[in-house]
Coordinates of C-alpha atoms in Angstrom, one line a residue:
M30 CA 108.9 93.2 114.8
N31 CA 111.1 92.8 111.7
R32 CA 111.7 95.5 109.2
L33 CA 109.1 95.1 106.5
T34 CA 108.9 96.3 102.9
R35 CA 106.1 98.7 103.0
R36 CA 103.4 100.9 101.7
E37 CA 103.9 101.2 98.0
I38 CA 102.2 97.9 97.3
L39 CA 99.0 99.2 98.8
Q40 CA 99.3 102.8 97.8
S41 CA 96.0 104.3 96.7
A42 CA 95.5 107.5 94.9
A43 CA 94.8 110.5 97.1
G44 CA 91.8 112.7 96.8
L45 CA 88.1 112.2 97.2
A46 CA 86.1 111.6 94.1
V47 CA 82.5 112.6 93.5
L48 CA 80.0 109.7 94.0
A49 CA 77.8 108.7 91.1
T50 CA 74.1 109.3 91.5
A51 CA 73.1 105.6 91.2
P52 CA 70.6 104.6 94.0
I53 CA 71.7 102.5 96.9
G54 CA 70.7 99.0 96.2
A55 CA 68.7 97.0 98.7
S56 CA 68.2 93.8 96.7
R57 CA 69.3 90.6 98.4
A58 CA 68.4 88.2 95.6
A59 CA 70.4 85.0 95.8
R60 CA 73.0 84.7 93.1
P61 CA 76.3 82.8 92.6
A62 CA 79.2 84.1 94.6
G63 CA 81.3 84.7 91.6
P64 CA 82.9 83.1 88.5
A65 CA 84.8 80.6 90.6
A66 CA 82.3 79.8 93.4
G67 CA 82.7 76.6 95.4
E68 CA 80.2 74.4 97.1
G69 CA 78.3 76.1 99.9
Q70 CA 78.7 75.3 103.6
P71 CA 76.9 76.7 106.6
F72 CA 79.1 79.3 108.3
S73 CA 79.2 81.2 111.6
F74 CA 81.7 83.0 113.8
K75 CA 81.0 80.4 116.5
Q76 CA 82.1 77.6 114.2
L77 CA 85.3 79.5 113.4
V78 CA 86.1 80.0 117.0
E79 CA 85.7 76.2 117.6
R80 CA 88.0 75.5 114.7
A81 CA 90.6 77.7 116.2
R82 CA 90.2 76.2 119.6
H83 CA 90.6 72.7 118.2
A84 CA 93.6 73.6 116.0
A85 CA 95.4 74.9 119.1
G86 CA 95.7 71.3 120.3
Q87 CA 97.0 70.0 117.0
P88 CA 100.5 70.3 115.5
Y89 CA 101.1 73.4 113.4
V90 CA 101.0 73.0 109.6
S91 CA 102.4 75.9 107.6
P92 CA 100.2 77.4 104.8
R93 CA 100.8 76.3 101.3
R94 CA 103.6 77.9 99.3
P95 CA 103.1 76.9 95.7
A96 CA 106.1 76.8 93.3
P97 CA 108.5 78.9 95.5
E98 CA 111.0 79.1 92.6
V99 CA 108.4 80.9 90.5
V100 CA 106.9 83.1 93.3
Q101 CA 110.3 84.5 94.2
R102 CA 110.6 85.9 90.6
I103 CA 107.4 87.9 91.1
N104 CA 109.2 90.8 92.6
Y105 CA 107.8 94.2 93.5
E106 CA 107.8 95.4 89.9
E107 CA 106.3 92.2 88.5
H108 CA 103.7 92.0 91.3
G109 CA 102.5 95.5 90.4
K110 CA 101.6 94.3 86.9
L111 CA 99.2 91.6 88.1
R112 CA 95.9 93.4 88.4
F113 CA 92.6 91.7 89.3
K114 CA 90.0 92.2 86.7
T115 CA 87.3 94.4 88.2
D116 CA 84.6 93.0 86.0
Q117 CA 85.3 89.7 87.7
A118 CA 85.0 91.2 91.2
P119 CA 82.4 89.7 93.5
F120 CA 79.7 92.2 94.5
A121 CA 80.5 94.5 91.6
E122 CA 76.9 94.8 90.3
L123 CA 75.0 97.7 91.8
G124 CA 71.8 96.6 93.6
Q125 CA 72.7 92.9 93.6
G126 CA 74.6 91.3 96.4
G127 CA 77.2 93.4 98.3
A128 CA 77.8 97.1 98.0
Y129 CA 81.6 96.9 98.1
P130 CA 83.3 94.9 95.4
V131 CA 86.1 92.6 96.4
T132 CA 89.3 92.4 94.5
F133 CA 92.2 90.0 95.2
F134 CA 96.0 90.2 95.5
H135 CA 98.2 87.8 93.6
L136 CA 101.0 85.8 95.2
G137 CA 104.5 87.3 95.0
E138 CA 107.9 87.4 96.4
F139 CA 106.8 89.2 99.6
F140 CA 103.5 87.4 99.8
P141 CA 104.3 83.7 99.0
K142 CA 101.6 81.9 101.1
T143 CA 98.2 80.9 99.9
V144 CA 95.2 82.4 101.7
K145 CA 91.7 80.8 101.2
M146 CA 88.9 83.2 100.3
H147 CA 85.2 82.7 100.9
L148 CA 82.1 84.7 100.2
V149 CA 79.2 84.4 102.7
Q150 CA 75.6 84.9 101.6
G151 CA 72.7 84.1 103.8
G152 CA 74.9 82.2 106.3
V153 CA 76.4 80.0 103.6
A154 CA 80.1 80.2 102.7
R155 CA 81.5 79.4 99.3
E156 CA 85.1 79.4 98.4
F157 CA 86.2 81.9 95.7
A158 CA 88.9 80.0 93.9
Y159 CA 92.0 81.4 92.2
S160 CA 92.4 81.3 88.5
P161 CA 95.0 83.1 86.4
D162 CA 92.2 84.2 84.1
L163 CA 91.0 86.6 86.9
F164 CA 94.1 88.7 86.5
E165 CA 95.5 91.0 83.9
M166 CA 98.8 89.3 83.4
P167 CA 101.5 90.3 80.9
A168 CA 102.6 87.6 78.4
D169 CA 106.1 87.5 79.9
S170 CA 105.0 87.5 83.6
P171 CA 106.6 84.8 85.8
A172 CA 103.1 84.2 87.2
H173 CA 102.3 82.1 84.1
G174 CA 104.5 79.4 85.6
L175 CA 102.3 78.9 88.7
P176 CA 99.8 76.1 89.0
R177 CA 96.3 77.1 88.1
D178 CA 95.1 76.5 91.7
S179 CA 97.9 78.6 93.3
G180 CA 95.5 80.7 95.4
F181 CA 95.4 84.4 96.4
A182 CA 97.7 86.3 98.8
G183 CA 95.1 88.7 100.1
F184 CA 92.2 91.0 99.2
R185 CA 90.8 94.5 99.3
L186 CA 87.5 96.2 99.2
Q187 CA 86.8 98.8 96.6
E188 CA 84.7 101.8 97.2
W189 CA 80.9 101.5 96.9
N190 CA 79.8 100.1 93.6
G191 CA 77.5 103.1 93.1
A192 CA 80.5 105.5 93.1
S193 CA 82.0 106.6 89.8
D194 CA 85.6 105.7 90.8
W195 CA 85.1 102.3 92.5
R196 CA 87.2 100.4 90.0
T197 CA 90.3 102.5 90.8
Q198 CA 89.7 103.3 94.5
D199 CA 90.0 100.8 97.3
W200 CA 89.6 101.5 101.1
V201 CA 90.8 98.5 103.0
A202 CA 93.4 95.8 102.3
F203 CA 94.4 92.6 104.1
L204 CA 97.8 91.4 102.8
G205 CA 100.7 89.6 104.4
A206 CA 100.8 87.6 107.6
S207 CA 98.1 89.2 109.8
Y208 CA 98.6 92.7 108.5
F209 CA 95.7 95.0 107.4
R210 CA 95.3 98.7 106.7
T211 CA 92.7 101.1 105.6
I212 CA 92.6 104.7 104.4
G213 CA 91.6 107.4 106.9
A214 CA 89.6 110.6 106.6
A215 CA 92.0 112.1 104.1
G216 CA 91.8 109.2 101.7
Q217 CA 95.4 107.9 102.1
Y218 CA 96.9 104.7 103.3
G219 CA 99.7 104.8 105.9
L220 CA 100.2 102.7 109.1
S221 CA 98.9 99.2 109.6
A222 CA 97.2 97.0 112.2
R223 CA 97.9 93.4 112.9
G224 CA 96.1 90.4 114.3
V225 CA 98.7 89.7 117.0
V226 CA 102.3 90.1 117.8
I227 CA 104.4 87.1 119.0
N228 CA 107.8 87.6 120.5
A229 CA 108.7 90.9 119.0
A230 CA 112.1 92.2 120.2
V231 CA 112.8 89.3 122.6
P232 CA 116.5 88.7 122.8
D233 CA 117.7 85.4 121.2
V234 CA 114.1 84.5 120.2
P235 CA 112.9 85.1 116.6
E236 CA 109.7 86.9 116.1
E237 CA 106.9 84.8 114.9
F238 CA 104.4 86.0 112.2
P239 CA 101.1 84.1 112.4
D240 CA 99.0 84.2 109.2
F241 CA 95.4 84.9 108.4
T242 CA 94.9 81.6 106.5
E243 CA 91.2 81.9 105.6
F244 CA 88.8 84.9 105.1
Y245 CA 85.0 84.9 105.0
I246 CA 83.6 88.1 103.5
E247 CA 79.9 88.6 104.1
E248 CA 77.5 90.1 101.6
Q249 CA 76.3 93.6 102.6
P250 CA 74.1 95.4 100.2
D251 CA 73.8 98.7 102.0
P252 CA 77.0 100.8 101.8
R253 CA 76.0 102.7 105.0
E254 CA 76.2 99.5 107.1
P255 CA 79.3 97.6 108.2
V256 CA 80.9 95.0 106.1
I257 CA 81.5 91.8 108.1
I258 CA 84.7 89.9 107.6
H259 CA 85.9 86.8 109.5
A260 CA 89.4 85.5 109.6
L261 CA 91.1 82.4 110.8
L262 CA 94.6 82.9 112.3
D263 CA 97.3 80.2 112.6
G264 CA 100.9 80.2 113.6
P265 CA 103.4 77.9 115.4
S266 CA 102.5 79.3 118.8
I267 CA 98.9 80.5 118.4
T268 CA 95.5 80.1 116.7
G269 CA 92.6 82.5 116.6
A270 CA 89.3 83.6 115.1
Y271 CA 88.5 87.2 114.2
R272 CA 85.3 89.1 113.4
F273 CA 85.7 92.5 111.8
A274 CA 82.8 94.9 111.3
L275 CA 84.1 97.6 108.9
T276 CA 82.2 100.8 108.5
R277 CA 83.0 103.0 105.5
G278 CA 79.8 104.9 104.7
L279 CA 79.1 107.3 101.9
D280 CA 80.9 110.3 103.5
R281 CA 84.5 109.5 102.9
S282 CA 85.7 112.3 105.1
Q283 CA 84.6 110.3 108.1
G284 CA 87.4 107.8 107.7
V285 CA 86.9 104.1 108.7
T286 CA 86.0 102.4 111.9
M287 CA 86.5 98.7 112.6
E288 CA 84.9 96.8 115.5
V289 CA 86.9 93.7 116.2
Q290 CA 86.1 90.6 118.2
S291 CA 88.8 87.9 118.5
Q292 CA 89.5 84.8 120.5
L293 CA 93.0 83.5 120.7
F294 CA 94.4 80.2 121.8
L295 CA 98.1 79.5 122.6
R296 CA 99.7 76.3 121.4
Q297 CA 103.0 77.2 123.0
D298 CA 104.4 79.5 125.7
V299 CA 105.0 83.0 124.3
A300 CA 107.6 85.4 125.8
R301 CA 105.9 88.6 124.6
L302 CA 102.3 88.5 123.5
G303 CA 101.2 91.7 121.9
L304 CA 97.4 92.2 121.5
M305 CA 95.6 94.8 119.4
P306 CA 98.9 95.7 117.7
L307 CA 99.6 98.7 115.5
T308 CA 102.7 99.1 113.3
S309 CA 104.0 102.3 111.6
M310 CA 107.1 104.1 110.4
F311 CA 109.1 107.0 111.9
W312 CA 112.4 108.0 110.3
Y313 CA 112.8 111.5 111.7
G314 CA 110.7 114.5 112.7
E315 CA 111.5 118.1 113.8
Y316 CA 114.3 116.4 115.7
G317 CA 116.6 113.5 115.0
R318 CA 120.1 112.8 113.7
E319 CA 118.7 111.5 110.4
R320 CA 117.6 115.0 109.3
I321 CA 121.0 115.6 107.8
N322 CA 120.6 112.6 105.4
D323 CA 117.5 113.7 103.5
W324 CA 116.2 116.8 101.9
R325 CA 112.7 116.7 103.5
P326 CA 112.0 118.4 106.8
E327 CA 110.2 115.3 108.3
V328 CA 109.5 111.8 107.2
H329 CA 107.1 109.6 109.2
D330 CA 103.7 107.9 109.1
S331 CA 103.1 108.6 112.8
D332 CA 104.8 111.2 115.1
G333 CA 103.7 110.0 118.5
L334 CA 102.1 107.4 120.8
A335 CA 99.0 108.8 122.5
L336 CA 97.7 107.2 125.7
W337 CA 94.5 107.6 127.7
N338 CA 95.2 105.6 130.8
G339 CA 92.8 104.0 133.3
A340 CA 93.3 106.9 135.7
G341 CA 92.2 109.4 133.1
E342 CA 95.6 110.9 132.3
R343 CA 96.3 112.0 128.8
I344 CA 99.8 111.2 127.6
W345 CA 101.8 112.0 124.5
R346 CA 105.1 110.3 123.8
P347 CA 106.9 111.5 120.6
L348 CA 108.5 108.7 118.6
N349 CA 112.2 108.1 118.2
N350 CA 114.4 106.4 115.6
P351 CA 116.8 104.9 118.2
P352 CA 120.3 103.6 117.8
F353 CA 119.2 100.2 118.9
T354 CA 115.9 98.3 119.3
T355 CA 114.0 99.7 122.3
I356 CA 110.9 98.7 124.2
S357 CA 109.1 101.3 126.4
A358 CA 106.4 99.9 128.7
F359 CA 103.6 102.0 130.2
Q360 CA 101.9 100.1 133.1
D361 CA 98.2 100.5 133.3
D362 CA 94.9 99.1 134.6
N363 CA 92.0 99.1 132.2
P364 CA 93.3 101.8 129.8
Q365 CA 90.7 103.8 127.9
G366 CA 92.6 103.8 124.7
F367 CA 95.9 104.2 122.9
G368 CA 97.1 105.0 119.4
L369 CA 99.8 105.9 116.9
L370 CA 98.9 109.3 115.6
Q371 CA 100.0 111.6 112.8
R372 CA 99.2 115.0 114.5
D373 CA 101.3 117.1 112.1
R374 CA 99.0 117.8 109.1
N375 CA 101.0 120.6 107.5
F376 CA 102.2 119.7 104.0
D377 CA 105.0 122.2 104.3
H378 CA 106.5 120.2 107.1
Y379 CA 107.0 117.2 104.7
Q380 CA 107.3 118.6 101.2
D381 CA 106.6 115.2 99.7
G382 CA 104.1 114.1 97.1
V383 CA 103.5 110.8 98.9
M384 CA 101.3 112.8 101.3
Y385 CA 102.7 112.1 104.7
D386 CA 100.4 114.9 105.9
R387 CA 97.4 112.8 104.9
R388 CA 98.4 109.5 106.6
P389 CA 95.7 108.3 109.0
S390 CA 96.1 108.1 112.8
L391 CA 94.9 104.8 114.4
W392 CA 93.3 104.7 117.8
V393 CA 92.5 101.6 119.7
E394 CA 89.3 101.8 121.9
P395 CA 88.8 98.8 124.2
L396 CA 85.1 97.8 124.3
A397 CA 85.7 95.2 127.1
P398 CA 87.9 95.7 130.2
L399 CA 91.5 94.8 129.6
G400 CA 92.6 94.5 133.3
K401 CA 96.2 95.0 134.3
G402 CA 99.1 95.1 131.8
Q403 CA 101.2 97.4 129.7
V404 CA 101.0 99.4 126.6
Q405 CA 104.4 98.7 125.0
L406 CA 106.0 100.9 122.4
L407 CA 108.6 99.2 120.1
E408 CA 111.1 101.4 118.3
I409 CA 113.6 99.9 115.8
P410 CA 116.4 101.8 114.2
T411 CA 115.9 102.5 110.5
D412 CA 118.0 104.3 107.8
D413 CA 115.2 104.8 105.4
E414 CA 111.4 105.3 105.1
I415 CA 110.7 101.9 103.5
H416 CA 110.7 100.0 106.8
D417 CA 108.0 99.7 109.4
N418 CA 110.0 100.3 112.5
I419 CA 107.4 101.3 115.1
G420 CA 105.0 99.1 117.0
A421 CA 102.5 99.6 119.8
F422 CA 100.4 96.9 121.5
W423 CA 98.8 95.8 124.7
V424 CA 100.6 93.1 126.8
P425 CA 98.4 91.6 129.5
E426 CA 99.7 90.9 132.9
G427 CA 100.8 87.4 133.6
A428 CA 102.7 84.8 131.7
A429 CA 101.4 83.7 128.3
R430 CA 101.4 80.0 128.7
A431 CA 100.4 77.2 126.3
G432 CA 96.7 76.5 126.7
S433 CA 95.8 80.1 127.6
H434 CA 92.7 81.7 126.0
Y435 CA 92.3 85.4 125.3
Q436 CA 89.0 87.1 124.3
L437 CA 89.1 90.6 123.0
H438 CA 86.5 93.2 121.9
Y439 CA 87.8 96.6 120.6
R440 CA 87.3 99.3 118.0
L441 CA 89.9 100.7 115.6
H442 CA 89.4 104.3 114.5
W443 CA 91.3 105.3 111.3
Q444 CA 90.9 109.0 111.4
N445 CA 93.0 112.2 111.3
L446 CA 93.3 112.4 115.0
E447 CA 92.2 110.5 118.1
P448 CA 88.4 110.2 118.3
Y449 CA 88.0 111.3 121.9
P450 CA 90.2 114.3 122.6
A451 CA 90.0 115.8 126.1
E452 CA 88.1 119.1 126.0
N453 CA 89.9 120.6 129.0
I454 CA 93.5 119.6 128.2
A455 CA 95.8 121.1 125.5
Q456 CA 97.6 118.8 123.2
T457 CA 101.2 118.6 122.2
I458 CA 101.7 119.8 118.6
A459 CA 105.5 120.0 118.3
T460 CA 108.7 118.6 119.9
R461 CA 112.1 120.1 119.2
V462 CA 115.5 119.3 120.5
G463 CA 118.8 121.1 120.1
R464 CA 122.0 122.2 121.9
G465 CA 121.4 123.8 125.3
G466 CA 122.7 127.0 126.8
E467 CA 121.8 130.7 126.6
P468 CA 122.0 133.0 123.6
G469 CA 125.3 134.9 123.3
K470 CA 127.2 132.5 125.6
P471 CA 129.3 129.4 124.9
R472 CA 127.2 126.3 124.5
P473 CA 127.9 123.9 127.4
A474 CA 128.9 120.4 126.5
D475 CA 126.3 117.8 127.3
E476 CA 123.4 120.2 127.7
Y477 CA 120.4 119.9 125.4
K478 CA 117.4 122.1 125.0
F479 CA 113.8 120.9 124.7
V480 CA 111.1 123.0 123.2
V481 CA 107.5 121.6 123.4
E482 CA 104.5 123.4 122.1
F483 CA 100.9 122.9 123.2
D484 CA 97.7 124.1 121.6
R485 CA 93.9 124.1 122.3
P486 CA 92.4 127.5 122.1
S487 CA 89.5 126.7 124.6
V488 CA 92.2 125.8 127.2
M489 CA 94.9 128.4 126.5
R490 CA 92.5 131.3 126.5
Q491 CA 91.9 130.6 130.2
I492 CA 95.4 131.9 131.0
P493 CA 95.1 135.5 132.2
Y494 CA 97.2 138.1 130.5
G495 CA 100.6 138.4 132.1
V496 CA 100.3 135.1 133.9
F497 CA 102.8 132.3 132.9
P498 CA 102.0 128.6 133.5
E499 CA 104.3 126.5 135.5
V500 CA 106.5 124.0 133.7
V501 CA 106.3 120.8 135.8
V502 CA 109.2 118.7 134.5
S503 CA 111.3 115.8 135.9
A504 CA 114.1 113.6 134.5
S505 CA 115.1 110.1 135.6
S506 CA 118.8 111.1 134.8
G507 CA 120.7 114.3 134.6
R508 CA 119.5 117.8 135.8
V509 CA 116.8 120.0 134.5
I510 CA 117.7 123.7 134.3
R511 CA 116.3 127.0 132.8
A512 CA 112.6 125.8 132.6
F513 CA 110.0 128.4 131.6
A514 CA 106.8 128.8 129.5
E515 CA 106.0 131.6 127.0
P516 CA 103.2 132.2 124.5
V517 CA 104.0 131.9 120.8
P518 CA 103.1 135.1 119.0
G519 CA 100.1 135.2 116.8
G520 CA 97.9 132.5 118.4
N521 CA 96.9 130.4 121.4
V522 CA 100.0 128.2 121.3
W523 CA 102.2 128.1 124.5
R524 CA 105.8 126.8 124.5
A525 CA 107.6 125.1 127.3
T526 CA 111.4 125.3 127.2
F527 CA 113.9 123.7 129.4
D528 CA 117.5 122.4 129.3
L529 CA 118.8 119.0 130.4
A530 CA 122.3 118.6 131.6
V531 CA 123.1 114.9 131.1
A532 CA 126.2 112.7 130.8
P533 CA 126.9 111.2 127.3
D534 CA 126.2 107.6 128.5
Q535 CA 123.0 108.4 130.3
I536 CA 119.5 107.8 129.0
A537 CA 116.9 110.2 130.5
E538 CA 113.1 109.5 130.8
L539 CA 111.5 113.0 130.7
R540 CA 108.1 113.9 132.0
M541 CA 106.6 117.4 131.6
Y542 CA 103.3 119.3 131.5
L543 CA 102.1 122.9 132.0
A544 CA 100.0 123.7 135.1
L545 CA 98.1 126.7 136.2
D546 CA 97.1 127.1 139.9
G547 CA 98.3 123.6 140.5
K548 CA 96.1 122.0 137.9
P549 CA 97.3 120.5 134.6
L550 CA 96.6 122.6 131.5
T551 CA 98.1 120.1 129.1
E552 CA 98.5 116.5 128.5
T553 CA 101.6 114.9 129.9
W554 CA 104.5 114.9 127.5
L555 CA 106.9 112.0 127.9
Y556 CA 110.2 111.5 126.0
Q557 CA 113.1 109.1 126.2
F558 CA 116.2 111.1 125.6
D559 CA 119.3 109.3 124.3
R560 CA 121.9 111.7 122.8
R561 CA 122.6 109.1 120.1
N562 CA 119.0 109.8 118.8
I563 CA 120.0 113.5 118.2
V564 CA 123.7 113.6 117.5
P565 CA 125.1 111.8 114.4
Q566 CA 127.5 109.1 115.4
G567 CA 131.0 108.4 113.9

């Protein structure tokens, strides 16, 4: 997964606005799709799947890139000046057509490929064609040099057209390759999802970025019901068809859920096929060598990978900003879910007006059995917050060969935390790493101290007064010493502390949980320790 210029392009103002009191429209009267509607054609997801299946047997043709010499001049600043006119947005009229107006992104330096847009009403699809007249465009904008049929780069859905702020507030965006994102329960964009990952972090093999080349957005007059969006995927090694059912609802504090169905067809062999992929950013947290390079206590969109495996075990793996690209694989059989989460919701831990404390967590819930495979975590070194350097995805068992067909059905939960927390297991709330040793004594070389905090009042209250849980900890390298548990004053938080004696050239896979009477009290904390993650080099 390459480093990618990130979130500012899709930033949406934080905060929840009061909804207008206009009634929810139920009219489904037929009307033109928009000011640039094309000829209507019957449409169904089944047809889209068959198109993807057929395309997999044909040579790959790259999407159109109109006037590259012009598009490359539409940089980040210039792109931000090109705003779609909301009075031209399809489904903008309350009570007629769809409930969520659609606005479109212009082509630009980072989004140079044309994506075809269609609106679907009553099973009939009509292309919504690009025109420069649909955008507010400064007189000196390079975009004036583009052909009048250049096309769009992506789209977003605005809030319900009965809301007072729908013209300024959007809640989901599809833009760039197969990337998409939505705001969570706190009304803030953050991490992204993708259609598929092809050959990420494979030595001597470049990563491939398939594109959503066509979108079909269905009319949905009721804001309480899902918006249905279909997408056609195409790339040198793969084709695919996707059906997204996006539920926003009128209560914005509920976040967003997406039910996804997809069918994928391989044109070529793929070394690493990542399904249901998530992508995020982690620069540093309560730990990490980069803390000395920035004034903020923490900088990240996500702070850990959460796993709920097929055996029922709950696992938390804090993220790293490693010295080199790293893949961690978690073998499983029919996992019940995984996600990249932002558990730390305390503004004081970030001190940044871009609201890292409000970034959504994203949980993947399989709705059909996945069988055997691995959840893989990709961590890429970064020296700034502007790069997406974290990925998580499912890699099915077996070689991904040309001609293979994959069918998926899953749900994406864009919330503050995972949607199905274990009631009888405490969660990790903090990970800290420092020099090892005992107070008042010389600090030993090559010893490091780990302090991990767990919280869930309903669980921790079960610990009798004066009883201390067992710290069950192991390391693949080095030696664990001085392990103990203690309560944190003033609440129900318990802290596990241990030291690891490890050679400078060793990487240790750590595994730890708290137990009482031989039974787990907490989720399993995993961590990959490489001293280069902690100690500044050079």
